[in-house]
Coordinates of N, CA and C and ligand atoms in Angstrom, one line a residue:
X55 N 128.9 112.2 81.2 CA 128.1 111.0 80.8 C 127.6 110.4 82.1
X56 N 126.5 110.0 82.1 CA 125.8 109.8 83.2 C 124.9 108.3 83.3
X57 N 124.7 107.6 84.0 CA 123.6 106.5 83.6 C 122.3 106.6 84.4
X58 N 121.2 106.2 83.5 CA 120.2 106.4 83.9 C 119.3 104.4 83.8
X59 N 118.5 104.2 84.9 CA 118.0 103.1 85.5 C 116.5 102.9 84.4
X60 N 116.3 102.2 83.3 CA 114.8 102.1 82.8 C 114.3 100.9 83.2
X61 N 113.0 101.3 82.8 CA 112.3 99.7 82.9 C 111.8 99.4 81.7
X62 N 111.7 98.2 81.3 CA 111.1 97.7 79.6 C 110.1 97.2 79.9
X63 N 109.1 97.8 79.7 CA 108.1 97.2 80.4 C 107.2 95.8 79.1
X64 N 107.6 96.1 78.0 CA 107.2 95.0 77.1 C 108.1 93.8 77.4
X65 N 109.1 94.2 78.2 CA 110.2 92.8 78.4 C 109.7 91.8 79.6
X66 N 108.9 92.7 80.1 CA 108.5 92.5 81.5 C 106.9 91.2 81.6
X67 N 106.6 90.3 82.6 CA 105.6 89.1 81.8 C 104.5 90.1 82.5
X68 N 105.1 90.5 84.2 CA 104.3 90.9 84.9 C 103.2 90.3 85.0
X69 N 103.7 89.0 85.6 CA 102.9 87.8 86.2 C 103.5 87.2 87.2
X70 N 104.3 88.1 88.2 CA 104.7 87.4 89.0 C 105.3 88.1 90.3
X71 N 105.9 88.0 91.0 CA 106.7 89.0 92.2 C 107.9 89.2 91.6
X72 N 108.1 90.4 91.4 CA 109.6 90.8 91.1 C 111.0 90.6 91.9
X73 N 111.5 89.6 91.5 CA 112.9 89.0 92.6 C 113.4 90.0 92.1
X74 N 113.9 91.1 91.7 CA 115.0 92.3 91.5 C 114.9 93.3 92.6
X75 N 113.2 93.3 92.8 CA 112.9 94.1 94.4 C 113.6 94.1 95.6
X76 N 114.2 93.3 95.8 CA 115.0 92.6 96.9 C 116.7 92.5 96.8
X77 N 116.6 92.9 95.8 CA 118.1 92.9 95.2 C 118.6 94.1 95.3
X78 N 117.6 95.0 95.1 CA 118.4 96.7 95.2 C 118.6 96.7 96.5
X79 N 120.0 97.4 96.4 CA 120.1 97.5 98.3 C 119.8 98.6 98.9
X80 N 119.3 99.5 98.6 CA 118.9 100.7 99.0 C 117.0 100.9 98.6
X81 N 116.7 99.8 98.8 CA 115.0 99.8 98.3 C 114.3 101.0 97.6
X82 N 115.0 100.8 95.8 CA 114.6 101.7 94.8 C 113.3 101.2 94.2
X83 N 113.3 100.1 94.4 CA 112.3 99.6 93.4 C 111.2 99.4 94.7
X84 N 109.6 99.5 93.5 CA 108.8 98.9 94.2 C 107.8 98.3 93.6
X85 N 106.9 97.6 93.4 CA 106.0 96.7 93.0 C 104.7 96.5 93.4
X86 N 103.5 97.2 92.5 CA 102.1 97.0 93.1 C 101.6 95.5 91.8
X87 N 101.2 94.6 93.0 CA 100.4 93.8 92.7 C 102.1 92.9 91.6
X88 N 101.4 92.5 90.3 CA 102.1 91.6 89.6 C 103.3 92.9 88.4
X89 N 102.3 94.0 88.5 CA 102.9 95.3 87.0 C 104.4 94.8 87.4
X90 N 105.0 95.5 86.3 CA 106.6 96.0 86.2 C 106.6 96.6 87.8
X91 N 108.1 96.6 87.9 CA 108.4 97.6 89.0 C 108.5 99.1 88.8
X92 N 108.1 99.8 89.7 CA 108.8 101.1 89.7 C 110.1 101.6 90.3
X93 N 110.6 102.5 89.6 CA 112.2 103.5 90.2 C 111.8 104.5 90.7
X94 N 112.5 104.4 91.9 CA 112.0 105.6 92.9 C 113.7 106.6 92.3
X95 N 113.6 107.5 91.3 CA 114.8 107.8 91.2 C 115.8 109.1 92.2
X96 N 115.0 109.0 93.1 CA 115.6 109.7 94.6 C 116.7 108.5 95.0
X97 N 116.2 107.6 95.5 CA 116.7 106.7 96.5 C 117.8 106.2 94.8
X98 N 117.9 105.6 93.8 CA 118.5 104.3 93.0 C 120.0 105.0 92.9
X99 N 121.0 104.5 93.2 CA 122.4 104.7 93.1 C 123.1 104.1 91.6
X100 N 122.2 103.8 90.5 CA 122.6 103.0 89.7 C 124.0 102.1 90.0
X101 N 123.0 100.8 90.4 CA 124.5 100.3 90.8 C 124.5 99.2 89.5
X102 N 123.4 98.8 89.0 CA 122.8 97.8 88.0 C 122.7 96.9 88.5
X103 N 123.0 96.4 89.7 CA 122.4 95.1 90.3 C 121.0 94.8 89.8
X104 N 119.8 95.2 89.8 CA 118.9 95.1 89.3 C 118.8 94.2 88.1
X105 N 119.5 95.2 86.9 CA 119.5 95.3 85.6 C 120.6 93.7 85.0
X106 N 121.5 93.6 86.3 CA 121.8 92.3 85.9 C 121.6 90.8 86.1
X107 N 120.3 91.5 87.1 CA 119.4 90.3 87.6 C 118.1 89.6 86.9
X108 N 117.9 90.6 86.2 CA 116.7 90.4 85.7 C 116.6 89.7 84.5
X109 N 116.2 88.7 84.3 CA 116.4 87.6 83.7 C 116.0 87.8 81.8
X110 N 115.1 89.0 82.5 CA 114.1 89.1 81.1 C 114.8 90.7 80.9
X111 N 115.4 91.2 81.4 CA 116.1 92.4 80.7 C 114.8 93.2 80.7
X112 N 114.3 93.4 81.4 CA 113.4 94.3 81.8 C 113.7 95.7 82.7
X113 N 114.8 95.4 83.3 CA 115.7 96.8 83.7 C 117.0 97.1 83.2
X114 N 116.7 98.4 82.5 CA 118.6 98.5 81.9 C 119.0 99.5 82.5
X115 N 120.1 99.8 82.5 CA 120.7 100.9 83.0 C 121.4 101.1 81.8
X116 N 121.1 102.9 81.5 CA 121.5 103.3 80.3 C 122.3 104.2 80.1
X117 N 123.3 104.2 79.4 CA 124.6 105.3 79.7 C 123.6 106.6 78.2
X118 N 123.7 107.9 79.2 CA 123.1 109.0 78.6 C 124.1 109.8 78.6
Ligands
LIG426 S1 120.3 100.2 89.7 FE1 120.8 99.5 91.8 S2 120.0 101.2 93.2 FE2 119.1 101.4 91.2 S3 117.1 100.3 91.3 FE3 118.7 98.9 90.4 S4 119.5 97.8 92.2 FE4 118.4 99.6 93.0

């Protein structure tokens, strides 16, 4: 069993700077302009820090 990092992008207002960007500690996420963020899933360690940051549950981390 494994977990995998999504983004909800209907959860997401994407009207703003992503404070979760800053929170991965291994700089997985990235962000053009206001969209959702992206997962670089090379670099993401699923730690969920992200996914428990995000206020709007727009990143989950999903047990597969
Ligand atoms: S789960 Fe952790 S490593 Fe992966 S994008 Fe979120 S904060 Fe970064």
């Amino acid at each position: 069993m494994g977990k995998k990092l999504k983004i909800i992008t209907e959860n997401c207002p994407q009207n703003h700077k992503c404070p979760a960007v800053n929170v991965c500690p291994v700089g997985a996420l990235t962000q053009e302009g206001f969209e959702a963020p992206k997962i670089d899933y090379e670099k993401c360690i699923k730690c969920g820090k992200c996914s428990n940051f995000c206020p709007k549950k727009a990143l989950v981390l999903d047990i597969i």
